[in-house]
CSV table of N, CA and C and ligand atoms in Angstrom, one decimal:
chain,number,residue,atom,x,y,z
A,621,UNK,N,23.9,-4.6,-56.1
A,621,UNK,CA,22.8,-4.9,-55.6
A,621,UNK,C,21.9,-3.9,-54.7
A,622,UNK,N,21.0,-3.7,-54.9
A,622,UNK,CA,20.4,-2.4,-54.1
A,622,UNK,C,19.5,-3.1,-53.1
A,623,UNK,N,18.7,-2.3,-52.1
A,623,UNK,CA,18.1,-2.8,-51.1
A,623,UNK,C,16.8,-3.3,-51.4
A,624,UNK,N,16.4,-4.5,-50.9
A,624,UNK,CA,15.0,-5.1,-51.2
A,624,UNK,C,13.7,-4.5,-50.9
A,625,UNK,N,13.7,-3.1,-51.3
A,625,UNK,CA,12.8,-2.4,-50.7
A,625,UNK,C,12.0,-1.7,-52.2
A,626,UNK,N,10.9,-1.8,-52.2
A,626,UNK,CA,10.4,-1.3,-53.5
A,626,UNK,C,9.7,0.4,-53.0
A,627,UNK,N,9.2,0.3,-52.0
A,627,UNK,CA,8.2,1.3,-51.2
A,627,UNK,C,8.6,1.8,-50.3
A,628,UNK,N,8.3,2.9,-49.2
A,628,UNK,CA,8.6,3.4,-48.1
A,628,UNK,C,7.6,4.5,-47.8
A,629,UNK,N,7.6,4.6,-46.5
A,629,UNK,CA,6.8,5.6,-45.6
A,629,UNK,C,7.5,6.5,-45.1
A,630,UNK,N,7.3,7.7,-45.1
A,630,UNK,CA,8.3,8.5,-44.5
A,630,UNK,C,7.7,9.3,-43.4
A,631,UNK,N,8.1,9.4,-42.1
A,631,UNK,CA,7.8,10.3,-41.2
A,631,UNK,C,8.5,11.4,-40.6
A,632,UNK,N,8.3,12.7,-41.1
A,632,UNK,CA,9.0,13.8,-40.9
A,632,UNK,C,8.8,13.9,-39.4
A,633,UNK,N,9.8,14.6,-38.9
A,633,UNK,CA,9.9,14.9,-37.5
A,633,UNK,C,10.4,16.2,-37.3
A,634,UNK,N,9.8,17.2,-36.9
A,634,UNK,CA,10.1,18.6,-37.0
A,634,UNK,C,11.4,18.8,-35.8
A,635,UNK,N,12.4,19.6,-36.3
A,635,UNK,CA,12.5,20.3,-37.4
A,635,UNK,C,12.9,19.9,-38.7
A,636,UNK,N,12.3,20.2,-40.2
A,636,UNK,CA,12.6,19.4,-41.2
A,636,UNK,C,12.1,20.3,-42.1
A,637,UNK,N,13.1,20.6,-42.9
A,637,UNK,CA,12.8,21.7,-44.2
A,637,UNK,C,12.2,20.9,-45.4
A,638,UNK,N,10.8,21.6,-45.8
A,638,UNK,CA,10.1,20.7,-47.1
A,638,UNK,C,11.4,20.3,-48.4
A,639,UNK,N,12.1,21.3,-48.4
A,639,UNK,CA,13.4,20.9,-49.2
A,639,UNK,C,14.0,19.8,-48.8
A,640,UNK,N,14.4,19.5,-47.7
A,640,UNK,CA,15.4,18.7,-47.4
A,640,UNK,C,14.4,17.4,-47.4
A,641,UNK,N,13.2,17.5,-47.3
A,641,UNK,CA,12.2,16.0,-47.4
A,641,UNK,C,12.0,15.8,-49.0
A,642,UNK,N,12.3,16.6,-49.8
A,642,UNK,CA,12.4,16.8,-51.0
A,642,UNK,C,13.6,15.8,-51.9
A,643,UNK,N,14.8,16.2,-51.0
A,643,UNK,CA,15.9,15.7,-51.2
A,643,UNK,C,16.2,14.4,-51.1
A,644,UNK,N,15.5,13.9,-50.3
A,644,UNK,CA,15.2,12.7,-49.2
A,644,UNK,C,14.7,11.8,-50.0
A,645,UNK,N,13.6,12.2,-50.8
A,645,UNK,CA,12.8,11.5,-51.8
A,645,UNK,C,13.4,11.2,-52.9
A,646,UNK,N,14.5,12.3,-53.4
A,646,UNK,CA,15.4,12.0,-54.5
A,646,UNK,C,16.6,11.0,-53.9
A,647,UNK,N,16.7,11.0,-53.0
A,647,UNK,CA,17.8,10.1,-52.6
A,647,UNK,C,17.2,8.7,-52.5
A,648,UNK,N,16.0,8.6,-52.1
A,648,UNK,CA,15.4,7.0,-52.0
A,648,UNK,C,15.0,6.8,-53.5
A,649,UNK,N,14.7,7.8,-54.5
A,649,UNK,CA,14.4,7.8,-56.0
A,649,UNK,C,15.2,6.7,-56.6
A,650,UNK,N,16.4,7.3,-56.1
A,650,UNK,CA,17.7,7.1,-56.8
A,650,UNK,C,18.1,5.7,-56.5
A,651,UNK,N,17.3,5.2,-55.4
A,651,UNK,CA,17.9,3.8,-54.9
A,651,UNK,C,16.6,2.9,-55.5
A,652,UNK,N,15.9,3.1,-56.1
A,652,UNK,CA,14.9,2.6,-56.6
A,652,UNK,C,13.7,2.2,-55.7
A,653,UNK,N,13.7,3.2,-54.8
A,653,UNK,CA,12.6,3.1,-53.9
A,653,UNK,C,11.9,4.4,-53.8
A,654,UNK,N,10.6,3.9,-54.0
A,654,UNK,CA,9.3,4.9,-54.2
A,654,UNK,C,8.5,5.3,-52.6
A,655,UNK,N,8.6,6.7,-52.3
A,655,UNK,CA,7.9,7.0,-51.2
A,655,UNK,C,6.6,7.0,-51.5
A,656,UNK,N,5.7,6.2,-51.1
A,656,UNK,CA,4.2,5.9,-51.3
A,656,UNK,C,3.6,6.8,-50.2
A,657,UNK,N,4.1,7.2,-49.2
A,657,UNK,CA,3.4,7.9,-48.0
A,657,UNK,C,4.5,9.0,-47.5
A,658,UNK,N,3.7,10.1,-47.5
A,658,UNK,CA,4.6,11.0,-46.3
A,658,UNK,C,3.7,11.6,-45.3
A,659,UNK,N,3.8,10.8,-44.1
A,659,UNK,CA,2.9,11.3,-43.0
A,659,UNK,C,3.3,12.9,-42.6
A,660,UNK,N,2.4,13.3,-42.2
A,660,UNK,CA,2.4,14.9,-41.7
A,660,UNK,C,3.5,14.7,-40.9
A,661,UNK,N,4.2,16.1,-40.8
A,661,UNK,CA,5.4,15.8,-39.9
A,661,UNK,C,4.8,16.3,-38.3
A,662,UNK,N,5.7,15.7,-37.8
A,662,UNK,CA,5.4,15.6,-36.3
A,662,UNK,C,6.3,16.4,-35.2
A,663,UNK,N,5.5,16.9,-34.5
A,663,UNK,CA,6.6,17.7,-33.6
A,663,UNK,C,7.3,16.6,-32.7
A,664,UNK,N,8.1,17.2,-31.9
A,664,UNK,CA,8.8,16.0,-31.0
A,664,UNK,C,8.2,15.3,-30.1
A,665,UNK,N,7.8,13.8,-30.0
A,665,UNK,CA,7.3,13.4,-29.3
A,665,UNK,C,7.7,13.5,-27.8
A,666,UNK,N,6.8,13.4,-26.8
A,666,UNK,CA,7.2,13.9,-25.1
A,666,UNK,C,8.7,13.0,-25.1
A,667,UNK,N,9.5,13.6,-24.4
A,667,UNK,CA,11.0,13.0,-24.0
A,667,UNK,C,11.7,12.8,-24.9
A,668,UNK,N,11.6,13.4,-26.1
A,668,UNK,CA,12.2,13.2,-27.1
A,668,UNK,C,13.5,14.0,-26.9
A,669,UNK,N,13.6,15.3,-26.6
A,669,UNK,CA,14.3,16.2,-26.9
A,669,UNK,C,15.0,16.7,-25.3
A,670,UNK,N,16.2,16.7,-25.3
A,670,UNK,CA,16.9,17.1,-24.0
A,670,UNK,C,17.5,18.2,-24.2
A,671,UNK,N,17.0,19.2,-23.4
A,671,UNK,CA,17.4,20.6,-23.5
A,671,UNK,C,18.8,20.9,-23.2
A,672,UNK,N,19.2,19.8,-22.2
A,672,UNK,CA,20.7,20.3,-21.7
A,672,UNK,C,21.6,19.9,-23.0
A,673,UNK,N,21.2,19.0,-23.7
A,673,UNK,CA,22.2,18.8,-24.8
A,673,UNK,C,21.7,19.1,-26.0
A,674,UNK,N,20.7,19.8,-26.0
A,674,UNK,CA,20.3,20.2,-27.3
A,674,UNK,C,20.1,19.4,-28.4
A,675,UNK,N,20.0,18.0,-27.7
A,675,UNK,CA,19.8,17.1,-29.0
A,675,UNK,C,18.5,16.2,-28.8
A,676,UNK,N,18.2,15.4,-29.8
A,676,UNK,CA,17.1,14.5,-29.7
A,676,UNK,C,17.5,13.3,-29.2
A,677,UNK,N,16.8,12.6,-28.6
A,677,UNK,CA,17.0,11.1,-28.0
A,677,UNK,C,16.5,10.3,-29.3
A,678,UNK,N,17.2,9.8,-30.2
A,678,UNK,CA,16.9,9.1,-31.2
A,678,UNK,C,16.1,7.6,-30.9
A,679,UNK,N,16.2,7.3,-29.7
A,679,UNK,CA,15.7,5.7,-29.3
A,679,UNK,C,13.9,6.2,-29.1
A,680,UNK,N,13.8,7.7,-28.9
A,680,UNK,CA,12.5,8.0,-28.8
A,680,UNK,C,11.6,8.1,-29.8
A,681,UNK,N,12.2,8.7,-30.8
A,681,UNK,CA,12.2,9.0,-32.1
A,681,UNK,C,11.7,7.4,-32.9
A,682,UNK,N,12.5,6.8,-32.4
A,682,UNK,CA,12.3,5.1,-33.1
A,682,UNK,C,11.4,4.6,-32.6
A,683,UNK,N,11.1,4.8,-31.3
A,683,UNK,CA,9.8,4.2,-30.5
A,683,UNK,C,8.6,4.8,-31.2
A,684,UNK,N,8.6,6.3,-31.7
A,684,UNK,CA,7.3,7.2,-32.3
A,684,UNK,C,7.2,6.4,-33.7
A,685,UNK,N,8.4,6.0,-34.4
A,685,UNK,CA,8.0,5.9,-35.6
A,685,UNK,C,7.3,4.2,-35.4
A,686,UNK,N,7.9,3.3,-34.6
A,686,UNK,CA,7.2,2.1,-34.4
A,686,UNK,C,6.0,1.9,-34.3
A,687,UNK,N,5.2,3.1,-33.8
A,687,UNK,CA,3.9,3.0,-33.4
A,687,UNK,C,2.9,3.2,-34.9
A,688,UNK,N,3.6,3.7,-35.6
A,688,UNK,CA,3.0,3.7,-37.2
A,688,UNK,C,2.8,2.3,-37.4
A,689,UNK,N,2.1,2.1,-38.3
A,689,UNK,CA,1.3,0.7,-38.9
A,689,UNK,C,2.5,0.4,-40.0
A,690,UNK,N,2.8,1.5,-40.7
A,690,UNK,CA,3.6,1.1,-42.3
A,690,UNK,C,4.8,0.6,-42.0
A,691,UNK,N,5.2,-0.3,-42.8
A,691,UNK,CA,6.3,-0.8,-42.9
A,691,UNK,C,7.1,-1.0,-44.1
A,692,UNK,N,8.6,-0.6,-44.6
A,692,UNK,CA,9.2,-0.1,-43.8
A,692,UNK,C,9.0,1.6,-43.6
A,693,UNK,N,9.5,1.8,-42.6
A,693,UNK,CA,9.3,3.2,-42.3
A,693,UNK,C,10.7,3.9,-41.7
A,694,UNK,N,10.7,5.6,-42.4
A,694,UNK,CA,12.0,6.2,-41.9
A,694,UNK,C,11.4,7.3,-41.6
A,695,UNK,N,11.9,7.8,-40.3
A,695,UNK,CA,11.8,9.2,-39.6
A,695,UNK,C,13.1,9.6,-40.0
A,696,UNK,N,12.3,10.9,-40.4
A,696,UNK,CA,13.8,11.9,-40.8
A,696,UNK,C,13.6,13.1,-39.8
A,697,UNK,N,14.7,13.8,-39.6
A,697,UNK,CA,14.9,14.9,-38.6
A,697,UNK,C,16.3,15.9,-39.2
A,698,UNK,N,15.8,17.0,-38.8
A,698,UNK,CA,17.1,17.7,-39.2
A,698,UNK,C,17.7,18.3,-37.8
A,699,UNK,N,17.1,17.6,-36.7
A,699,UNK,CA,17.7,17.7,-35.5
A,699,UNK,C,19.0,16.9,-35.0
A,700,UNK,N,19.9,17.4,-34.5
A,700,UNK,CA,21.1,16.8,-34.0
A,700,UNK,C,20.1,15.5,-33.0
A,701,UNK,N,20.9,14.3,-33.3
A,701,UNK,CA,20.4,13.0,-32.3
A,701,UNK,C,21.7,12.6,-31.7
A,702,UNK,N,21.1,11.9,-30.6
A,702,UNK,CA,22.3,10.9,-29.6
A,702,UNK,C,21.4,9.6,-29.3
A,703,UNK,N,22.1,8.5,-28.7
A,703,UNK,CA,21.5,7.5,-28.4
A,703,UNK,C,22.5,6.5,-27.7
A,704,UNK,N,22.3,6.0,-26.6
A,704,UNK,CA,23.0,5.7,-25.6
A,704,UNK,C,24.3,6.2,-25.2
A,705,UNK,N,25.4,5.7,-25.4
A,705,UNK,CA,26.4,6.2,-25.0
A,705,UNK,C,27.3,7.0,-26.3
A,706,UNK,N,26.7,7.2,-27.3
A,706,UNK,CA,26.8,7.9,-28.1
A,706,UNK,C,26.5,9.3,-28.0
A,707,UNK,N,27.8,10.1,-28.3
A,707,UNK,CA,27.5,11.7,-28.3
A,707,UNK,C,26.7,12.0,-29.2
A,708,UNK,N,26.4,11.8,-30.6
A,708,UNK,CA,25.6,12.0,-31.6
A,708,UNK,C,25.6,10.7,-32.6
A,709,UNK,N,24.4,10.5,-33.3
A,709,UNK,CA,23.9,9.3,-34.5
A,709,UNK,C,23.6,10.0,-35.5
A,710,UNK,N,24.2,9.3,-36.6
A,710,UNK,CA,23.4,10.0,-38.3
A,710,UNK,C,22.2,9.3,-38.3
A,711,UNK,N,22.0,7.8,-37.2
A,711,UNK,CA,20.7,7.4,-37.5
A,711,UNK,C,20.6,6.2,-36.7
A,712,UNK,N,19.3,5.6,-36.2
A,712,UNK,CA,19.3,4.4,-35.7
A,712,UNK,C,18.3,3.7,-36.2
A,713,UNK,N,18.6,2.1,-36.0
A,713,UNK,CA,17.3,1.2,-36.8
A,713,UNK,C,17.0,0.2,-35.7
A,714,UNK,N,16.1,-0.8,-35.8
A,714,UNK,CA,15.9,-1.7,-35.4
A,714,UNK,C,16.3,-2.9,-36.2
A,715,UNK,N,17.0,-3.7,-36.3
A,715,UNK,CA,17.7,-4.5,-36.8
A,715,UNK,C,16.5,-5.9,-37.0
A,716,UNK,N,16.3,-5.6,-38.4
A,716,UNK,CA,15.1,-6.8,-38.9
A,716,UNK,C,13.8,-6.0,-38.8
A,717,UNK,N,13.6,-5.0,-37.9
A,717,UNK,CA,12.4,-4.4,-37.8
A,717,UNK,C,11.5,-3.5,-38.7
A,718,UNK,N,12.4,-3.2,-39.7
A,718,UNK,CA,11.8,-2.5,-40.8
A,718,UNK,C,11.6,-0.7,-40.3
A,719,UNK,N,12.0,-0.3,-39.0
A,719,UNK,CA,11.9,1.0,-38.7
A,719,UNK,C,13.3,1.7,-38.5
A,720,UNK,N,13.4,2.6,-39.2
A,720,UNK,CA,14.7,3.6,-39.0
A,720,UNK,C,14.3,5.1,-38.7
A,721,UNK,N,15.5,5.8,-38.1
A,721,UNK,CA,15.3,7.1,-37.8
A,721,UNK,C,16.7,7.5,-38.8
A,722,UNK,N,16.9,8.8,-39.1
A,722,UNK,CA,18.0,9.4,-39.9
A,722,UNK,C,18.0,11.0,-39.6
A,723,UNK,N,18.9,11.1,-38.8
A,723,UNK,CA,19.4,12.5,-38.9
A,723,UNK,C,19.9,13.3,-39.6
A,724,UNK,N,19.6,14.3,-40.0
A,724,UNK,CA,20.3,15.0,-41.4
A,724,UNK,C,21.3,16.1,-40.9
A,725,UNK,N,20.9,16.3,-39.8
A,725,UNK,CA,21.9,17.6,-39.3
A,725,UNK,C,23.6,17.9,-39.4
A,726,UNK,N,24.1,16.5,-39.2
A,726,UNK,CA,25.4,16.5,-39.5
A,726,UNK,C,26.0,16.2,-40.9
A,727,UNK,N,24.9,16.1,-41.7
A,727,UNK,CA,25.5,15.4,-43.2
A,727,UNK,C,25.3,16.6,-43.9
A,728,UNK,N,25.1,18.0,-43.0
A,728,UNK,CA,25.2,19.1,-44.2
A,728,UNK,C,26.5,19.3,-45.0
A,729,UNK,N,26.5,19.9,-46.0
A,729,UNK,CA,28.0,19.9,-46.8
A,729,UNK,C,27.8,21.1,-47.7
A,730,UNK,N,29.1,21.5,-48.2
A,730,UNK,CA,29.1,22.2,-48.6
A,730,UNK,C,28.5,22.4,-50.1
A,731,UNK,N,28.5,21.5,-50.7
A,731,UNK,CA,27.3,21.1,-52.1
A,731,UNK,C,26.4,20.2,-51.8
A,732,UNK,N,25.2,20.4,-52.7
A,732,UNK,CA,24.0,19.7,-52.6
A,732,UNK,C,24.3,18.2,-52.8
A,733,UNK,N,25.2,18.2,-53.6
A,733,UNK,CA,25.5,16.5,-54.2
A,733,UNK,C,26.1,16.0,-53.0
A,734,UNK,N,27.4,16.7,-52.7
A,734,UNK,CA,27.9,16.0,-51.5
A,734,UNK,C,26.8,15.4,-50.3
A,735,UNK,N,26.0,16.8,-50.0
A,735,UNK,CA,25.0,16.6,-49.0
A,735,UNK,C,24.0,15.0,-49.3
A,736,UNK,N,23.9,14.8,-50.7
A,736,UNK,CA,22.7,14.1,-51.1
A,736,UNK,C,23.6,12.6,-51.0
A,737,UNK,N,25.2,12.6,-51.2
A,737,UNK,CA,26.0,11.4,-51.1
A,737,UNK,C,25.6,10.8,-49.5
A,738,UNK,N,25.9,11.8,-48.8
A,738,UNK,CA,26.0,11.4,-47.4
A,738,UNK,C,24.9,11.0,-46.7
A,739,UNK,N,23.7,11.6,-47.4
A,739,UNK,CA,22.3,11.2,-47.1
A,739,UNK,C,21.6,9.9,-47.4
A,740,UNK,N,22.3,9.5,-48.7
A,740,UNK,CA,22.1,8.4,-49.2
A,740,UNK,C,23.0,7.2,-48.6
A,741,UNK,N,24.0,7.5,-48.2
A,741,UNK,CA,24.7,6.2,-47.3
A,741,UNK,C,24.1,5.9,-46.0
A,742,UNK,N,23.7,7.2,-45.0
A,742,UNK,CA,23.3,6.9,-44.0
A,742,UNK,C,21.7,6.6,-43.9
A,743,UNK,N,21.3,6.7,-44.9
A,743,UNK,CA,19.8,6.1,-45.1
A,743,UNK,C,19.8,4.6,-45.5
A,744,UNK,N,20.7,4.5,-46.5
A,744,UNK,CA,20.8,2.9,-47.0
A,744,UNK,C,21.4,2.2,-46.0
A,745,UNK,N,22.4,2.8,-45.1
A,745,UNK,CA,22.6,1.9,-43.8
A,745,UNK,C,21.6,1.8,-42.7
A,746,UNK,N,20.9,2.4,-42.4
A,746,UNK,CA,19.8,2.3,-41.5
A,746,UNK,C,18.7,1.6,-42.1
A,747,UNK,N,18.6,1.6,-43.3
A,747,UNK,CA,17.5,0.7,-44.0
A,747,UNK,C,18.3,-0.7,-44.3
A,748,UNK,N,19.3,-0.7,-44.4
A,748,UNK,CA,20.1,-2.1,-44.1
A,748,UNK,C,19.8,-3.1,-43.0
A,749,UNK,N,20.2,-2.1,-42.0
A,749,UNK,CA,19.7,-2.4,-40.5
A,749,UNK,C,18.3,-2.9,-40.3
A,750,UNK,N,17.4,-2.0,-40.8
A,750,UNK,CA,16.0,-2.7,-41.2
A,750,UNK,C,15.7,-3.9,-41.6
A,751,UNK,N,16.5,-4.2,-42.5
A,751,UNK,CA,16.3,-5.6,-43.5
A,751,UNK,C,17.0,-6.9,-43.0
A,752,UNK,N,17.9,-6.4,-41.4
A,752,UNK,CA,18.3,-7.5,-41.0
A,752,UNK,C,20.0,-7.5,-40.8
A,753,UNK,N,20.5,-6.8,-41.5
A,753,UNK,CA,21.8,-6.4,-41.4
A,753,UNK,C,22.5,-6.0,-40.4
A,754,UNK,N,23.5,-6.4,-39.9
A,754,UNK,CA,24.3,-5.8,-38.9
A,754,UNK,C,25.3,-5.2,-39.5
A,755,UNK,N,26.4,-4.6,-38.5
A,755,UNK,CA,27.6,-4.0,-39.1
A,755,UNK,C,28.7,-4.4,-39.7
A,756,UNK,N,29.3,-4.1,-40.5
A,756,UNK,CA,30.0,-4.9,-41.7
A,756,UNK,C,31.5,-4.5,-41.3
A,757,UNK,N,32.7,-5.2,-41.1
A,757,UNK,CA,34.0,-4.7,-41.2
A,757,UNK,C,34.7,-3.8,-42.4
A,758,UNK,N,34.3,-4.3,-43.6
A,758,UNK,CA,34.6,-3.7,-44.5
A,758,UNK,C,34.3,-2.3,-44.5
A,759,UNK,N,35.6,-1.5,-44.4
A,759,UNK,CA,35.4,0.2,-44.3
A,759,UNK,C,34.7,0.8,-45.5
A,760,UNK,N,34.6,0.1,-46.7
A,760,UNK,CA,34.0,0.4,-47.9
A,760,UNK,C,32.4,0.3,-48.0
A,761,UNK,N,32.2,-0.7,-47.2
A,761,UNK,CA,30.9,-1.2,-47.1
A,761,UNK,C,29.7,-0.1,-46.7
A,762,UNK,N,28.8,-0.1,-47.2
A,762,UNK,CA,27.7,0.7,-46.4
A,762,UNK,C,27.4,0.6,-45.1
A,763,UNK,N,27.3,-0.9,-44.9
A,763,UNK,CA,27.1,-1.3,-43.6
A,763,UNK,C,28.2,-0.9,-42.4
A,764,UNK,N,29.4,-0.3,-43.0
A,764,UNK,CA,30.6,0.1,-41.8
A,764,UNK,C,29.8,1.1,-41.3
A,765,UNK,N,29.8,0.9,-39.8
A,765,UNK,CA,29.8,2.0,-38.9
A,765,UNK,C,30.4,3.4,-38.9
A,766,UNK,N,29.8,4.4,-39.2
A,766,UNK,CA,30.6,5.6,-39.2
A,766,UNK,C,30.6,6.3,-38.0
A,767,UNK,N,31.5,6.7,-37.2
A,767,UNK,CA,31.5,7.5,-36.1
A,767,UNK,C,32.0,9.0,-36.4
A,768,UNK,N,32.2,9.3,-37.8
A,768,UNK,CA,32.6,10.6,-37.9
A,768,UNK,C,32.1,10.7,-39.5
A,769,UNK,N,32.1,11.9,-40.0
A,769,UNK,CA,31.6,12.4,-41.4
A,769,UNK,C,32.9,12.2,-42.2
A,770,UNK,N,34.3,11.8,-41.7
A,770,UNK,CA,35.1,11.5,-42.8
A,770,UNK,C,35.0,9.9,-43.2
A,771,UNK,N,34.4,9.4,-42.0
A,771,UNK,CA,33.8,7.7,-42.2
A,771,UNK,C,33.0,7.9,-42.9
A,772,UNK,N,31.9,8.4,-42.9
A,772,UNK,CA,30.7,8.3,-43.9
A,772,UNK,C,31.3,8.8,-45.1
A,773,UNK,N,32.0,9.7,-45.3
A,773,UNK,CA,32.6,10.3,-46.9
A,773,UNK,C,33.5,8.8,-47.3
A,774,UNK,N,34.2,8.3,-46.4
A,774,UNK,CA,35.3,7.3,-47.0
A,774,UNK,C,34.5,6.0,-47.5
A,775,UNK,N,33.3,5.7,-46.8
A,775,UNK,CA,32.3,4.5,-47.3
A,775,UNK,C,31.8,4.9,-48.4
A,776,UNK,N,31.1,3.5,-49.6
A,776,UNK,CA,30.3,3.8,-50.5
A,776,UNK,C,29.0,3.7,-50.1
A,777,UNK,N,28.1,4.0,-51.1
A,777,UNK,CA,26.7,3.8,-50.6
A,777,UNK,C,26.4,2.3,-51.5
A,778,UNK,N,27.5,1.4,-51.2
A,778,UNK,CA,27.2,0.2,-52.0
A,778,UNK,C,27.3,-1.0,-51.0
A,779,UNK,N,26.7,-2.2,-51.0
A,779,UNK,CA,26.7,-3.4,-50.1
A,779,UNK,C,28.0,-4.0,-50.7
A,780,UNK,N,28.8,-4.6,-49.8
A,780,UNK,CA,29.7,-5.5,-50.1
A,780,UNK,C,29.3,-6.9,-50.5
A,781,UNK,N,30.1,-8.0,-50.9
A,781,UNK,CA,29.7,-9.0,-51.1
A,781,UNK,C,28.7,-9.5,-50.3
A,782,UNK,N,29.4,-9.6,-49.1
A,782,UNK,CA,29.0,-10.2,-48.0
A,782,UNK,C,27.6,-9.9,-47.5
A,783,UNK,N,27.6,-8.7,-47.3
A,783,UNK,CA,26.1,-8.2,-47.0
A,783,UNK,C,24.9,-8.2,-48.2
A,784,UNK,N,25.4,-8.2,-49.6
A,784,UNK,CA,24.5,-8.6,-50.6
A,784,UNK,C,24.2,-10.0,-50.3
A,785,UNK,N,24.8,-10.8,-50.0
A,785,UNK,CA,24.4,-12.1,-50.1
A,785,UNK,C,23.6,-12.4,-48.8
A,786,UNK,N,23.6,-11.7,-47.8
A,786,UNK,CA,23.0,-12.0,-46.6
A,786,UNK,C,21.5,-11.1,-46.8
A,787,UNK,N,21.5,-9.8,-47.5
A,787,UNK,CA,20.4,-9.5,-47.9
A,787,UNK,C,19.5,-10.5,-48.9
A,788,UNK,N,20.3,-11.0,-49.9
A,788,UNK,CA,19.4,-11.8,-50.7
A,788,UNK,C,18.9,-13.2,-50.4
A,789,UNK,N,19.9,-13.8,-49.0
A,789,UNK,CA,19.5,-15.0,-48.4
A,789,UNK,C,18.6,-14.7,-47.5
A,790,UNK,N,18.4,-13.1,-46.8
A,790,UNK,CA,17.4,-13.1,-45.9
A,790,UNK,C,18.2,-13.8,-44.7
A,791,UNK,N,19.3,-14.1,-44.4
A,791,UNK,CA,19.9,-14.6,-43.5
A,791,UNK,C,18.8,-14.5,-41.8
A,792,UNK,N,18.7,-15.4,-41.1
A,792,UNK,CA,18.0,-15.1,-39.9
A,792,UNK,C,19.2,-14.2,-39.0
A,793,UNK,N,18.1,-13.3,-38.6
A,793,UNK,CA,18.9,-12.3,-37.5
A,793,UNK,C,19.2,-12.9,-36.4
A,794,UNK,N,20.6,-12.9,-36.0
A,794,UNK,CA,21.3,-13.4,-34.9
A,794,UNK,C,20.9,-12.1,-33.7
A,795,UNK,N,21.1,-11.3,-33.7
A,795,UNK,CA,21.0,-10.4,-32.6
A,795,UNK,C,20.4,-9.2,-32.9
A,796,UNK,N,19.1,-9.2,-32.6
A,796,UNK,CA,17.9,-8.0,-32.6
A,796,UNK,C,18.4,-7.2,-31.8
A,797,UNK,N,17.9,-5.7,-32.0
A,797,UNK,CA,17.9,-4.6,-31.2
A,797,UNK,C,18.0,-3.4,-31.8
A,798,UNK,N,18.5,-2.5,-31.2
A,798,UNK,CA,18.5,-1.3,-31.7
A,798,UNK,C,20.1,-1.0,-31.8
A,799,UNK,N,20.2,-0.3,-33.2
A,799,UNK,CA,21.8,-0.1,-33.3
A,799,UNK,C,21.8,1.4,-34.3
A,800,UNK,N,22.9,2.1,-34.2
A,800,UNK,CA,23.0,3.3,-35.0
A,800,UNK,C,23.8,2.9,-36.4
B,2082,ZN,ZN1,29.2,-5.2,-45.9
B,2083,ZN,ZN1,24.8,1.1,-38.1
């Protein structure tokens, strides 16, 4: 079972190459999700970039995306991101809020195919949070938290049975908030 999302809006955050955005559209399309609107790329919002870390503060990007009225919305950047105590994040989302951020920076791979697989997993993961799912213990489930690329590569792009059931049943969200 795929995500219960038919259409989505993309918010590109600089730096992001047009080619990357096209790849993301393809990744979403393969999931049966049509990009109905791609907003004009925005420069980093005030306070979003930490010059000492050379990283973006993912929560500031999430807040920026939250200000858009479209839902679901996915902010995409090629800038490296961190959040809270995590040295880096592949993305973050508001659980149940249908707002997510994905950083493609660390998903780079020797082949386009591998990059697309990684991007698909991280995008589906963050959109899954947006639909109300939390982290899953099953290391193969796309909702398993990956702390490294090897964990991303090891998991599938599919929801486990439990997560599928939760998506279908629209289980009420217990712990709202922002998660990576
Ligand atoms: Zn699961
Ligand atoms: Zn997560």
